[in-house]
PDB file of C-alpha atoms in Angstrom:
ATOM      1  CA  MET A   1     112.043 100.818 108.294  1.00 90.00           C
ATOM      2  CA  LEU A   2     113.409  97.397 107.684  1.00 96.00           C
ATOM      3  CA  THR A   3     112.431  94.884 110.395  1.00 96.00           C
ATOM      4  CA  LEU A   4     113.302  91.338 111.290  1.00 97.00           C
ATOM      5  CA  SER A   5     109.982  90.271 109.803  1.00 96.00           C
ATOM      6  CA  ASP A   6     111.083  91.685 106.419  1.00 97.00           C
ATOM      7  CA  ILE A   7     114.433  89.907 106.613  1.00 98.00           C
ATOM      8  CA  LEU A   8     112.818  86.540 107.460  1.00 97.00           C
ATOM      9  CA  GLU A   9     110.233  86.899 104.752  1.00 97.00           C
ATOM     10  CA  ALA A  10     112.941  87.777 102.176  1.00 98.00           C
ATOM     11  CA  LEU A  11     114.978  84.718 103.103  1.00 98.00           C
ATOM     12  CA  THR A  12     112.249  82.132 103.637  1.00 98.00           C
ATOM     13  CA  GLY A  13     109.124  83.392 101.820  1.00 97.00           C
ATOM     14  CA  VAL A  14     107.190  83.247 105.073  1.00 95.00           C
ATOM     15  CA  ARG A  15     106.342  86.315 107.205  1.00 94.00           C
ATOM     16  CA  PRO A  16     106.236  85.258 110.893  1.00 91.00           C
ATOM     17  CA  GLY A  17     103.856  87.965 112.041  1.00 84.00           C
ATOM     18  CA  GLU A  18     105.086  91.414 112.824  1.00 84.00           C
ATOM     19  CA  ILE A  19     108.268  91.313 114.858  1.00 88.00           C
ATOM     20  CA  SER A  20     109.108  94.724 116.166  1.00 85.00           C
ATOM     21  CA  LEU A  21     112.870  94.443 115.995  1.00 95.00           C
ATOM     22  CA  VAL A  22     114.015  97.151 113.570  1.00 96.00           C
ATOM     23  CA  ILE A  23     117.201  97.451 111.565  1.00 97.00           C
ATOM     24  CA  SER A  24     118.556 100.979 111.638  1.00 97.00           C
ATOM     25  CA  GLU A  25     121.213 100.389 108.890  1.00 97.00           C
ATOM     26  CA  THR A  26     123.066  97.622 107.099  1.00 98.00           C
ATOM     27  CA  VAL A  27     126.828  97.630 106.933  1.00 98.00           C
ATOM     28  CA  ILE A  28     129.726  95.296 105.992  1.00 98.00           C
ATOM     29  CA  ASP A  29     132.294  97.097 108.085  1.00 97.00           C
ATOM     30  CA  SER A  30     132.098  96.624 111.838  1.00 97.00           C
ATOM     31  CA  ARG A  31     133.575 100.044 112.414  1.00 97.00           C
ATOM     32  CA  GLN A  32     130.499 101.573 110.809  1.00 97.00           C
ATOM     33  CA  VAL A  33     127.999  99.800 113.028  1.00 98.00           C
ATOM     34  CA  ILE A  34     125.465 102.012 114.775  1.00 98.00           C
ATOM     35  CA  PRO A  35     122.899 100.833 117.357  1.00 98.00           C
ATOM     36  CA  ALA A  36     120.300  98.423 115.926  1.00 98.00           C
ATOM     37  CA  ALA A  37     122.284  97.833 112.688  1.00 98.00           C
ATOM     38  CA  MET A  38     122.601  94.631 110.754  1.00 98.00           C
ATOM     39  CA  PHE A  39     126.146  93.547 110.176  1.00 98.00           C
ATOM     40  CA  VAL A  40     126.807  91.411 107.043  1.00 98.00           C
ATOM     41  CA  ALA A  41     129.873  89.197 107.452  1.00 98.00           C
ATOM     42  CA  LEU A  42     131.589  88.787 104.061  1.00 98.00           C
ATOM     43  CA  PRO A  43     134.757  86.778 103.549  1.00 95.00           C
ATOM     44  CA  GLY A  44     137.372  88.758 101.747  1.00 90.00           C
ATOM     45  CA  GLU A  45     140.914  88.515 100.435  1.00 87.00           C
ATOM     46  CA  ARG A  46     142.401  90.494 103.280  1.00 90.00           C
ATOM     47  CA  ALA A  47     139.906  90.035 106.086  1.00 92.00           C
ATOM     48  CA  ASP A  48     136.920  87.915 106.944  1.00 97.00           C
ATOM     49  CA  GLY A  49     133.889  89.710 108.322  1.00 98.00           C
ATOM     50  CA  HIS A  50     133.110  86.763 110.501  1.00 98.00           C
ATOM     51  CA  ASP A  51     136.095  87.651 112.661  1.00 98.00           C
ATOM     52  CA  TYR A  52     134.431  90.966 113.498  1.00 98.00           C
ATOM     53  CA  VAL A  53     130.933  89.882 114.417  1.00 98.00           C
ATOM     54  CA  GLY A  54     131.744  90.215 118.118  1.00 98.00           C
ATOM     55  CA  GLU A  55     132.926  93.762 117.591  1.00 98.00           C
ATOM     56  CA  ALA A  56     129.730  94.531 115.673  1.00 98.00           C
ATOM     57  CA  PHE A  57     127.630  93.324 118.551  1.00 98.00           C
ATOM     58  CA  GLN A  58     129.653  95.321 121.007  1.00 98.00           C
ATOM     59  CA  ARG A  59     128.948  98.402 118.932  1.00 98.00           C
ATOM     60  CA  GLY A  60     125.185  97.744 119.154  1.00 98.00           C
ATOM     61  CA  ALA A  61     124.240  95.668 116.106  1.00 98.00           C
ATOM     62  CA  ASN A  62     120.988  93.767 116.519  1.00 97.00           C
ATOM     63  CA  LEU A  63     121.991  90.953 114.231  1.00 98.00           C
ATOM     64  CA  ALA A  64     124.688  89.613 111.918  1.00 98.00           C
ATOM     65  CA  LEU A  65     124.185  87.805 108.679  1.00 98.00           C
ATOM     66  CA  VAL A  66     126.781  85.051 108.478  1.00 98.00           C
ATOM     67  CA  GLN A  67     127.752  82.062 106.367  1.00 98.00           C
ATOM     68  CA  ARG A  68     129.978  80.469 108.927  1.00 98.00           C
ATOM     69  CA  ASP A  69     128.715  78.574 111.930  1.00 98.00           C
ATOM     70  CA  LEU A  70     129.204  80.901 114.938  1.00 98.00           C
ATOM     71  CA  SER A  71     126.685  79.166 117.193  1.00 97.00           C
ATOM     72  CA  ALA A  72     129.348  78.260 119.764  1.00 98.00           C
ATOM     73  CA  GLN A  73     129.896  81.997 120.312  1.00 97.00           C
ATOM     74  CA  PHE A  74     126.583  83.656 119.587  1.00 98.00           C
ATOM     75  CA  THR A  75     122.844  82.919 119.562  1.00 98.00           C
ATOM     76  CA  THR A  76     122.199  81.722 115.994  1.00 98.00           C
ATOM     77  CA  LEU A  77     119.119  81.257 113.849  1.00 98.00           C
ATOM     78  CA  ASP A  78     119.896  78.697 111.171  1.00 97.00           C
ATOM     79  CA  LEU A  79     118.162  79.566 107.830  1.00 98.00           C
ATOM     80  CA  ARG A  80     120.426  77.530 105.533  1.00 97.00           C
ATOM     81  CA  SER A  81     117.439  75.399 104.533  1.00 96.00           C
ATOM     82  CA  GLY A  82     115.573  78.468 103.444  1.00 97.00           C
ATOM     83  CA  GLN A  83     112.801  77.675 105.929  1.00 96.00           C
ATOM     84  CA  LEU A  84     111.931  78.860 109.392  1.00 95.00           C
ATOM     85  CA  PRO A  85     112.278  76.259 112.130  1.00 93.00           C
ATOM     86  CA  GLN A  86     108.903  74.768 113.132  1.00 90.00           C
ATOM     87  CA  ASP A  87     109.479  75.891 116.703  1.00 90.00           C
ATOM     88  CA  PHE A  88     110.599  79.362 115.671  1.00 94.00           C
ATOM     89  CA  VAL A  89     110.796  81.950 118.371  1.00 93.00           C
ATOM     90  CA  SER A  90     112.286  85.365 117.671  1.00 94.00           C
ATOM     91  CA  PRO A  91     115.752  85.440 119.256  1.00 95.00           C
ATOM     92  CA  VAL A  92     116.764  88.125 121.682  1.00 95.00           C
ATOM     93  CA  PRO A  93     119.355  90.430 120.040  1.00 97.00           C
ATOM     94  CA  PRO A  94     122.132  90.388 119.318  1.00 98.00           C
ATOM     95  CA  PHE A  95     122.093  87.182 117.284  1.00 98.00           C
ATOM     96  CA  CYS A  96     123.355  85.665 114.009  1.00 98.00           C
ATOM     97  CA  ILE A  97     121.292  84.543 111.030  1.00 98.00           C
ATOM     98  CA  TYR A  98     123.134  81.660 109.470  1.00 98.00           C
ATOM     99  CA  VAL A  99     122.783  81.331 105.702  1.00 98.00           C
ATOM    100  CA  GLU A 100     124.420  79.495 102.877  1.00 98.00           C
ATOM    101  CA  ASN A 101     125.931  82.663 101.383  1.00 98.00           C
ATOM    102  CA  SER A 102     125.868  85.992 103.154  1.00 98.00           C
ATOM    103  CA  LEU A 103     126.221  88.120  99.967  1.00 98.00           C
ATOM    104  CA  ASP A 104     123.400  86.235  98.260  1.00 98.00           C
ATOM    105  CA  ALA A 105     121.251  86.758 101.338  1.00 98.00           C
ATOM    106  CA  LEU A 106     122.069  90.406 101.399  1.00 98.00           C
ATOM    107  CA  GLN A 107     120.995  90.762  97.774  1.00 98.00           C
ATOM    108  CA  ARG A 108     117.739  88.854  98.376  1.00 98.00           C
ATOM    109  CA  ILE A 109     116.839  91.061 101.281  1.00 98.00           C
ATOM    110  CA  ALA A 110     117.666  94.181  99.216  1.00 98.00           C
ATOM    111  CA  ALA A 111     115.549  92.973  96.280  1.00 98.00           C
ATOM    112  CA  PHE A 112     112.674  92.170  98.613  1.00 98.00           C
ATOM    113  CA  TRP A 113     112.858  95.651 100.266  1.00 98.00           C
ATOM    114  CA  ARG A 114     113.118  97.436  96.887  1.00 98.00           C
ATOM    115  CA  ARG A 115     109.911  95.794  95.763  1.00 98.00           C
ATOM    116  CA  LYS A 116     108.109  97.082  98.843  1.00 97.00           C
ATOM    117  CA  GLN A 117     108.912 100.734  98.040  1.00 97.00           C
ATOM    118  CA  ASN A 118     106.941 102.942  95.724  1.00 96.00           C
ATOM    119  CA  VAL A 119     109.957 104.737  94.315  1.00 98.00           C
ATOM    120  CA  ARG A 120     111.086 105.676  90.792  1.00 98.00           C
ATOM    121  CA  VAL A 121     114.644 104.419  90.268  1.00 98.00           C
ATOM    122  CA  ILE A 122     117.085 106.091  87.919  1.00 98.00           C
ATOM    123  CA  GLY A 123     120.051 103.849  87.056  1.00 98.00           C
ATOM    124  CA  VAL A 124     123.262 105.610  85.838  1.00 97.00           C
ATOM    125  CA  THR A 125     126.218 103.974  84.217  1.00 96.00           C
ATOM    126  CA  GLY A 126     129.105 104.868  81.878  1.00 92.00           C
ATOM    127  CA  SER A 127     132.860 104.681  81.669  1.00 87.00           C
ATOM    128  CA  VAL A 128     133.421 108.265  82.715  1.00 86.00           C
ATOM    129  CA  GLY A 129     131.224 110.790  84.422  1.00 86.00           C
ATOM    130  CA  LYS A 130     128.599 108.625  86.017  1.00 88.00           C
ATOM    131  CA  SER A 131     129.277 109.953  89.491  1.00 90.00           C
ATOM    132  CA  THR A 132     128.984 113.562  88.359  1.00 91.00           C
ATOM    133  CA  THR A 133     125.877 112.757  86.307  1.00 92.00           C
ATOM    134  CA  LYS A 134     124.352 111.000  89.334  1.00 95.00           C
ATOM    135  CA  GLU A 135     125.055 114.080  91.483  1.00 95.00           C
ATOM    136  CA  LEU A 136     123.519 116.461  88.951  1.00 94.00           C
ATOM    137  CA  ILE A 137     120.371 114.360  88.497  1.00 95.00           C
ATOM    138  CA  ALA A 138     119.917 113.956  92.261  1.00 97.00           C
ATOM    139  CA  GLU A 139     120.454 117.640  92.871  1.00 97.00           C
ATOM    140  CA  VAL A 140     117.697 118.569  90.423  1.00 96.00           C
ATOM    141  CA  LEU A 141     115.294 115.861  91.632  1.00 97.00           C
ATOM    142  CA  SER A 142     115.782 116.684  95.298  1.00 97.00           C
ATOM    143  CA  GLN A 143     114.280 120.140  94.672  1.00 97.00           C
ATOM    144  CA  ARG A 144     110.930 118.501  94.101  1.00 97.00           C
ATOM    145  CA  TYR A 145     111.215 114.962  95.448  1.00 98.00           C
ATOM    146  CA  CYS A 146     112.589 113.161  98.468  1.00 98.00           C
ATOM    147  CA  THR A 147     115.561 111.601  96.711  1.00 98.00           C
ATOM    148  CA  LEU A 148     118.042 108.888  97.646  1.00 98.00           C
ATOM    149  CA  LYS A 149     121.365 108.817  95.784  1.00 98.00           C
ATOM    150  CA  THR A 150     124.370 106.506  95.717  1.00 97.00           C
ATOM    151  CA  ILE A 151     126.933 107.319  98.395  1.00 96.00           C
ATOM    152  CA  GLY A 152     130.601 107.086  97.417  1.00 90.00           C
ATOM    153  CA  ASN A 153     131.339 104.016  95.349  1.00 89.00           C
ATOM    154  CA  LEU A 154     128.459 101.841  96.563  1.00 95.00           C
ATOM    155  CA  ASN A 155     127.665 100.815  92.979  1.00 96.00           C
ATOM    156  CA  ASN A 156     128.506  97.114  92.671  1.00 96.00           C
ATOM    157  CA  GLU A 157     126.951  93.775  93.745  1.00 97.00           C
ATOM    158  CA  ILE A 158     127.688  94.662  97.409  1.00 97.00           C
ATOM    159  CA  GLY A 159     127.297  98.389  97.510  1.00 98.00           C
ATOM    160  CA  LEU A 160     124.030  98.672  95.554  1.00 98.00           C
ATOM    161  CA  PRO A 161     122.136  96.305  97.931  1.00 98.00           C
ATOM    162  CA  LEU A 162     123.402  98.402 100.832  1.00 98.00           C
ATOM    163  CA  MET A 163     121.980 101.527  99.112  1.00 98.00           C
ATOM    164  CA  LEU A 164     118.683  99.835  98.449  1.00 98.00           C
ATOM    165  CA  LEU A 165     118.301  99.017 102.092  1.00 98.00           C
ATOM    166  CA  ARG A 166     118.534 102.752 102.813  1.00 98.00           C
ATOM    167  CA  LEU A 167     115.230 103.282 101.013  1.00 98.00           C
ATOM    168  CA  SER A 168     112.294 104.327 103.157  1.00 96.00           C
ATOM    169  CA  ALA A 169     108.630 104.914 102.524  1.00 94.00           C
ATOM    170  CA  GLY A 170     109.323 108.587 102.244  1.00 96.00           C
ATOM    171  CA  HIS A 171     111.638 108.292  99.191  1.00 98.00           C
ATOM    172  CA  GLN A 172     110.078 109.189  95.921  1.00 98.00           C
ATOM    173  CA  ARG A 173     113.206 108.941  93.659  1.00 98.00           C
ATOM    174  CA  ALA A 174     116.459 107.008  93.857  1.00 98.00           C
ATOM    175  CA  VAL A 175     119.437 107.790  91.685  1.00 98.00           C
ATOM    176  CA  LEU A 176     121.755 104.826  91.719  1.00 98.00           C
ATOM    177  CA  GLU A 177     125.096 104.327  90.086  1.00 97.00           C
ATOM    178  CA  MET A 178     125.711 100.969  88.435  1.00 96.00           C
ATOM    179  CA  GLY A 179     129.276  99.868  88.047  1.00 92.00           C
ATOM    180  CA  PHE A 180     130.619  97.411  85.519  1.00 88.00           C
ATOM    181  CA  TYR A 181     133.508  95.012  85.454  1.00 83.00           C
ATOM    182  CA  VAL A 182     132.250  91.869  83.786  1.00 85.00           C
ATOM    183  CA  PRO A 183     129.280  90.944  81.562  1.00 88.00           C
ATOM    184  CA  GLY A 184     126.199  90.183  83.499  1.00 93.00           C
ATOM    185  CA  GLU A 185     127.006  92.491  86.414  1.00 95.00           C
ATOM    186  CA  ILE A 186     124.620  95.342  85.446  1.00 97.00           C
ATOM    187  CA  THR A 187     121.883  92.767  84.732  1.00 97.00           C
ATOM    188  CA  LEU A 188     122.289  91.541  88.280  1.00 98.00           C
ATOM    189  CA  LEU A 189     122.092  95.125  89.666  1.00 98.00           C
ATOM    190  CA  CYS A 190     119.023  95.873  87.507  1.00 98.00           C
ATOM    191  CA  ASN A 191     117.317  92.703  88.879  1.00 98.00           C
ATOM    192  CA  LEU A 192     117.818  94.027  92.333  1.00 98.00           C
ATOM    193  CA  ALA A 193     117.001  97.711  91.737  1.00 98.00           C
ATOM    194  CA  LEU A 194     114.357  97.569  88.999  1.00 98.00           C
ATOM    195  CA  PRO A 195     115.269 100.894  87.349  1.00 98.00           C
ATOM    196  CA  GLN A 196     112.558 102.685  85.368  1.00 98.00           C
ATOM    197  CA  VAL A 197     115.037 105.158  83.884  1.00 98.00           C
ATOM    198  CA  GLY A 198     118.505 104.276  82.469  1.00 98.00           C
ATOM    199  CA  VAL A 199     121.117 106.898  81.788  1.00 96.00           C
ATOM    200  CA  ILE A 200     124.333 105.971  79.879  1.00 95.00           C
ATOM    201  CA  THR A 201     127.007 108.629  79.666  1.00 93.00           C
ATOM    202  CA  ASN A 202     129.655 107.134  77.433  1.00 92.00           C
ATOM    203  CA  ILE A 203     131.767 104.030  76.634  1.00 90.00           C
ATOM    204  CA  GLY A 204     135.495 104.262  77.166  1.00 80.00           C
ATOM    205  CA  THR A 205     138.347 101.834  77.740  1.00 68.00           C
ATOM    206  CA  VAL A 206     138.173 101.846  81.524  1.00 63.00           C
ATOM    207  CA  HIS A 207     137.840  98.253  82.745  1.00 54.00           C
ATOM    208  CA  ALA A 208     138.895  96.983  79.275  1.00 54.00           C
ATOM    209  CA  GLU A 209     141.465  94.761  80.970  1.00 56.00           C
ATOM    210  CA  ARG A 210     138.739  92.852  82.662  1.00 62.00           C
ATOM    211  CA  ALA A 211     135.986  93.070  80.138  1.00 60.00           C
ATOM    212  CA  GLY A 212     138.258  92.269  77.210  1.00 63.00           C
ATOM    213  CA  SER A 213     137.454  95.096  74.748  1.00 82.00           C
ATOM    214  CA  GLN A 214     135.537  98.347  74.342  1.00 85.00           C
ATOM    215  CA  GLU A 215     132.860  96.353  72.461  1.00 88.00           C
ATOM    216  CA  ALA A 216     132.473  94.078  75.498  1.00 88.00           C
ATOM    217  CA  ILE A 217     132.165  97.153  77.708  1.00 90.00           C
ATOM    218  CA  ALA A 218     129.433  98.545  75.483  1.00 92.00           C
ATOM    219  CA  ARG A 219     127.538  95.177  75.695  1.00 92.00           C
ATOM    220  CA  GLY A 220     127.879  95.252  79.468  1.00 93.00           C
ATOM    221  CA  LYS A 221     126.646  98.825  79.798  1.00 94.00           C
ATOM    222  CA  ALA A 222     123.764  98.129  77.434  1.00 96.00           C
ATOM    223  CA  GLU A 223     122.403  95.720  79.986  1.00 97.00           C
ATOM    224  CA  LEU A 224     120.904  98.719  81.784  1.00 98.00           C
ATOM    225  CA  VAL A 225     118.612  99.833  78.848  1.00 97.00           C
ATOM    226  CA  GLN A 226     117.878  96.186  78.073  1.00 97.00           C
ATOM    227  CA  ALA A 227     116.406  95.827  81.624  1.00 98.00           C
ATOM    228  CA  LEU A 228     114.112  98.845  81.396  1.00 98.00           C
ATOM    229  CA  PRO A 229     110.355  98.258  81.240  1.00 97.00           C
ATOM    230  CA  PRO A 230     108.336  99.454  78.281  1.00 97.00           C
ATOM    231  CA  ASP A 231     107.031 102.389  80.222  1.00 96.00           C
ATOM    232  CA  GLY A 232     110.484 103.460  81.279  1.00 97.00           C
ATOM    233  CA  VAL A 233     112.954 105.806  79.595  1.00 97.00           C
ATOM    234  CA  ALA A 234     116.428 105.217  78.187  1.00 97.00           C
ATOM    235  CA  ILE A 235     118.543 108.374  78.127  1.00 96.00           C
ATOM    236  CA  LEU A 236     121.513 108.011  75.835  1.00 96.00           C
ATOM    237  CA  ASN A 237     124.414 110.259  74.959  1.00 93.00           C
ATOM    238  CA  TYR A 238     123.889 110.885  71.261  1.00 92.00           C
ATOM    239  CA  ASP A 239     127.502 112.006  70.707  1.00 91.00           C
ATOM    240  CA  ASP A 240     128.989 108.652  71.763  1.00 92.00           C
ATOM    241  CA  PRO A 241     129.062 106.222  68.855  1.00 93.00           C
ATOM    242  CA  TRP A 242     128.991 103.240  71.233  1.00 94.00           C
ATOM    243  CA  VAL A 243     126.002 104.526  73.158  1.00 95.00           C
ATOM    244  CA  ARG A 244     123.760 105.800  70.329  1.00 94.00           C
ATOM    245  CA  PRO A 245     123.002 102.314  68.874  1.00 94.00           C
ATOM    246  CA  MET A 246     121.730 101.098  72.245  1.00 96.00           C
ATOM    247  CA  ALA A 247     118.459 102.683  71.257  1.00 95.00           C
ATOM    248  CA  GLN A 248     117.813  99.466  69.279  1.00 95.00           C
ATOM    249  CA  GLN A 249     118.325  97.273  72.420  1.00 96.00           C
ATOM    250  CA  THR A 250     115.616  98.547  74.685  1.00 96.00           C
ATOM    251  CA  HIS A 251     111.815  98.267  74.877  1.00 95.00           C
ATOM    252  CA  ALA A 252     111.670 101.693  76.573  1.00 97.00           C
ATOM    253  CA  PRO A 253     111.254 104.984  74.746  1.00 96.00           C
ATOM    254  CA  VAL A 254     114.625 106.687  74.111  1.00 96.00           C
ATOM    255  CA  SER A 255     115.672 110.233  74.813  1.00 94.00           C
ATOM    256  CA  TYR A 256     118.972 111.505  73.427  1.00 91.00           C
ATOM    257  CA  THR A 257     120.973 114.070  75.369  1.00 82.00           C
ATOM    258  CA  HIS A 258     124.380 115.517  75.738  1.00 71.00           C
ATOM    259  CA  LEU A 259     123.903 115.461  79.588  1.00 49.00           C
ATOM    260  CA  ARG A 260     125.350 118.923  80.043  1.00 46.00           C
ATOM    261  CA  ALA A 261     125.174 120.317  83.533  1.00 37.00           C
ATOM    262  CA  HIS A 262     122.366 122.705  82.591  1.00 38.00           C
ATOM    263  CA  GLU A 263     120.314 120.081  80.727  1.00 45.00           C
ATOM    264  CA  THR A 264     118.198 117.553  82.652  1.00 46.00           C
ATOM    265  CA  PRO A 265     115.725 115.563  80.526  1.00 47.00           C
ATOM    266  CA  GLU A 266     112.148 116.086  81.698  1.00 48.00           C
ATOM    267  CA  HIS A 267     111.717 112.322  81.690  1.00 50.00           C
ATOM    268  CA  LEU A 268     113.812 111.973  84.827  1.00 50.00           C
ATOM    269  CA  VAL A 269     111.221 113.576  86.968  1.00 49.00           C
TER     270      VAL A 269
END
């Protein structure tokens, strides 16, 4: 289980011994806080998470990750320098960890935690059908392995780190959706999750308004297979003319499939 020691090591590169304070869950919505959770305060268009830190603490959060100075209201550990204070003493919860950017800090913690887990990650993307494909893959894998799968739409630069922080030492497989809006987004997600298997369902015109064209969408989705290691597997929908050529863009072996409900490539397991 994630601990304060893990968080501090992820943010500073230094592990200050083993601090027993555990984090039960990581959330960005104060209404979802459970006892011992970490609340990540993110500024948004409609609401600013920093305005709800007090509520998160009232609900039992151990700490809050913030990018606004709240030291006048709450005990605060300032890590904006990226270094632990020389006189560091573990604060008594609840308290804030003050960083330059709370989203960046969340992603760094998630990447650190992912790298501590011995788990095979399957990344799934596509314009249509990725949620169904994710569910089918997870259903099959869960019959043999302890499997984590993306919940709801936690498939972007905020949601995927939250999913990674749900990993535990008991998980053997993780099936993670990877959403796409702009070029570079899936590369970022892959840098966090380190998928060994990449599944691409199809390329449509969803998100074309943001991406610019179907060709741009194809380039963005291809970032998944480009990120795979040589000992990974790229699973591509042979029937999609935008997906099939991605075989030339990966160092991993390629398996073509139609991804029908009754067909699950053996490489996934």
